[in-house]
């Protein structure tokens, strides 16, 4: 056991007495002075498992830092600071770390003095000065690797283990537990493979170079043979170039003669065309005058035709008027006939009606007394009227009541719509801020039937503030990850949901599970009335509404039932509240206060932070109001349905009464009619007789009307005949004029056609004349150009052959020219061919043979060098094959053994874990790696251990179990793991601790340091464990007063006193 104080004193941790056997290289003693929190401290660890326990900040990790820095480790290995001088205790200029390592025959003591001023270190081995390089060699010889996370895992680098790549994990494992030659073989394979790649690239490049060199030699060989050919081609080109201008001159001269003849012919053609075009112009002028005369005549005829057509239209309109007059006369006659027929029919009907009434009057008996029956019917009608009035009054009342209910229903629907709009706004906010959560929400609403128990939507949707002004308190109290989290009542439902969202749909969502026993109704530690005097007006829970699972979770995790909210008065009384109420959390108007009590000094510390503006809950829905509105809506619907039933019943009763009323009124009417029927019949008969006499007097003489109509029609027909005669005469005149007009139009068309023909001929003649003139001008210009070209070409030919103007072509040139082509095309083709051939020989000179010999010699040297490199490449391939067999088979066996242990550890925790060798390409030895795959839930699949997929606790468990799997194969003398159990749940922490104790306390295992701030109760311990307790604080005993044996005696004495 041990105790450490920050005061200036020297304290020894552990027991310096004889220890059991230590593995060579393990730590026997640690001494630090003026280091971090320590003035002076000496630690004696055990050979097996060493548990270093102490509260946060007491100096546990300082011992880990001392081990790293004392054995030559860099500050970056620890992850705390980048300069070694920062590890010296504040206020001191020098610090010291001394590590004693077990070694046969004598232990080795490594000392490091750290200077703050210039950030340097002085090294000593067994109290003798030395260098850092010597220390590193001594440490490496004991297989101590401070940079290997598999051996040395400090607190600030625990998270980095999960971030190790597969390649880095393999190298760390090889260094940690593999045979010394395994990592060396791996490095050799990587180096051999790199050399092999370099040699392969070199051989490939040299082979390509040799092939190109051989091709150049072959070309040089041909160049030597072609050198002499080139001169022959050049001489031939020179002679062709001399002949060519003479041929050009002769061709141009011949063209000149041809062009001259063509120009004379064109001149004659122009003269002929001018003579042919003159008569056509006169004919076109005569045709235009004839055409104008015909157009004047056609316009005159068209005017006469228009006048006659107008007169014909007037006659036709007059005939139509006469036809209408005849139709009106006939219509009047038909109306007279219909009127007479109607009169006859009325007379017949009147006589028949009089006859029927007379028969009825004769058959009618003496009038009887009907008054008693009429009175009885009147009484019944009165009763019916009273009952109908009552029903109408009831219907009016019910209708008014229903209208009031409809108004109330509309008001409630409007309020519900406003609440729904607020919910929609909150969902849009969720969608904009947490897109994956909104996608999961849409899926949940469609698949709620897949879950056994209730699932609540994200808390920001479920929480409804009673007053939006208080939203800032709730949002500052609950983390944003929980605000967007789904709340489940069943752990199984939550795991199934997370598998669907995270694994299958790749969505980043949060979910929490409400406590098994509801905490929603938990009572606060004191009534809020007791806190009113400090300005507190409510606890957080009373400021909002939420479903029971959500409220239960918030009470359990955030204690919203016991966190009070105050006003500005609360802020002024903060110090008094902290002293008197012992509250741990509270809110003022604009600040949050958190109060903590030091476990070592009992001093009260408080921190306050300003409240952030609410983002999620400032538009809350009052769930109680919503429930009340929905209940009122249902009550109104039920009441409305009951009113409808009553109105239907009253309407049916009213219809029945109206039917009965009609029957009684009909009965009364019949009784009244029976009394007055005789008088009515007599009166009606007299009236009908008067009507009959009047109808007989109004008779119409149809014969007379018919004769008068015929006379009128005859007169109109005589007028029509006269109009038709005049119309026929006008039509004949119009036809004659149209015939004349058509004849004139035909003549005009014929003349126009002739004019067009003459104009086309004139235009064609003009075009021919213009073309002929243009051709003549072109030929004349060409003749002048050719004459000039002939003179220039002759001068050029004489210049090339070096002749004077009066000198003739020499005979040797004439003889040479005869053997060459005679046309420019053939000469150019031959010349191009010879130039092409000659161009193939460019660069050829007397040095080509020398170049050929030099290239041949270099090719021979390169062939010998390439053969040497190919042999070297074959040697590397053989070495790779041999080293690979020595490295890969033991590595696979080692990883298989690690996998067995790792899988066994996971199986004991009802989980699954695997370790395997990951290979992408068997030849790429720098890409071999170790892959760790784990599964913590039955419903999930094996996933590779990464820094992102698993939770912090799952990563800690996986890291710890992998290190434990390495422990039994460990080749390193000790292992350090600092606070890796942080983040584990109690069950996993207990299981992992038992595995650590069981594995690290075996006889053959190496030394193990396990640093933790806490331990669970009732853990399993082993006699081979060494437990080092680290205490710290201003109330510690002086070192001279620390007596562990005296403490034990006092504890036993107090125990006996308690028993008595």
Coordinates of C-alpha atoms in Angstrom, one line a residue, residues 423-424 426-428 430 437-448 451 453-464 481-489 497 509-512 545-551 553-554 617 621 626:
X423 CA -45.7 20.4 -34.4
X424 CA -45.0 20.7 -38.1
X426 CA -40.8 21.4 -34.8
X427 CA -40.5 18.6 -37.3
X428 CA -39.1 20.9 -40.0
X430 CA -35.7 18.5 -36.6
X437 CA -33.1 11.4 -37.1
X438 CA -36.0 12.8 -39.2
X439 CA -35.6 9.9 -41.8
X440 CA -35.7 7.4 -38.9
X441 CA -38.8 9.2 -37.5
X442 CA -40.7 8.7 -40.8
X443 CA -39.7 5.1 -40.8
X444 CA -40.8 4.6 -37.1
X445 CA -44.3 6.1 -37.8
X446 CA -44.8 3.5 -40.5
X447 CA -43.4 0.6 -38.5
X448 CA -44.6 1.0 -34.9
X451 CA -42.1 -3.1 -31.5
X453 CA -43.7 -1.7 -26.2
X454 CA -44.3 2.0 -26.6
X455 CA -41.7 4.0 -28.6
X456 CA -41.5 7.7 -28.1
X457 CA -40.4 10.1 -30.9
X458 CA -37.4 12.3 -30.3
X459 CA -37.6 14.2 -27.1
X460 CA -37.6 17.6 -28.8
X461 CA -41.0 16.6 -30.4
X462 CA -42.4 15.0 -27.3
X463 CA -41.5 17.7 -24.7
X464 CA -44.1 20.5 -24.5
X481 CA -27.9 14.2 -28.4
X482 CA -30.6 13.3 -25.9
X483 CA -32.9 16.0 -27.4
X484 CA -32.8 14.2 -30.7
X485 CA -32.9 10.7 -29.1
X486 CA -35.8 8.2 -29.4
X487 CA -37.0 6.8 -26.1
X488 CA -37.8 3.1 -25.7
X489 CA -39.5 1.2 -22.9
X497 CA -34.2 -0.2 -33.9
X509 CA -29.4 8.3 -34.7
X510 CA -29.5 8.3 -30.9
X511 CA -31.8 6.2 -28.8
X512 CA -32.2 5.7 -25.0
X545 CA -45.1 18.0 -20.1
X546 CA -43.8 14.8 -21.7
X547 CA -44.9 11.2 -22.1
X548 CA -44.3 9.0 -19.1
X549 CA -41.2 7.1 -20.6
X550 CA -39.6 10.4 -21.5
X551 CA -40.3 11.9 -18.1
X553 CA -35.7 8.9 -18.3
X554 CA -35.2 12.6 -17.6
X617 CA -38.5 23.9 -27.5
X621 CA -47.4 22.3 -27.8
X626 CA -54.4 19.4 -26.8

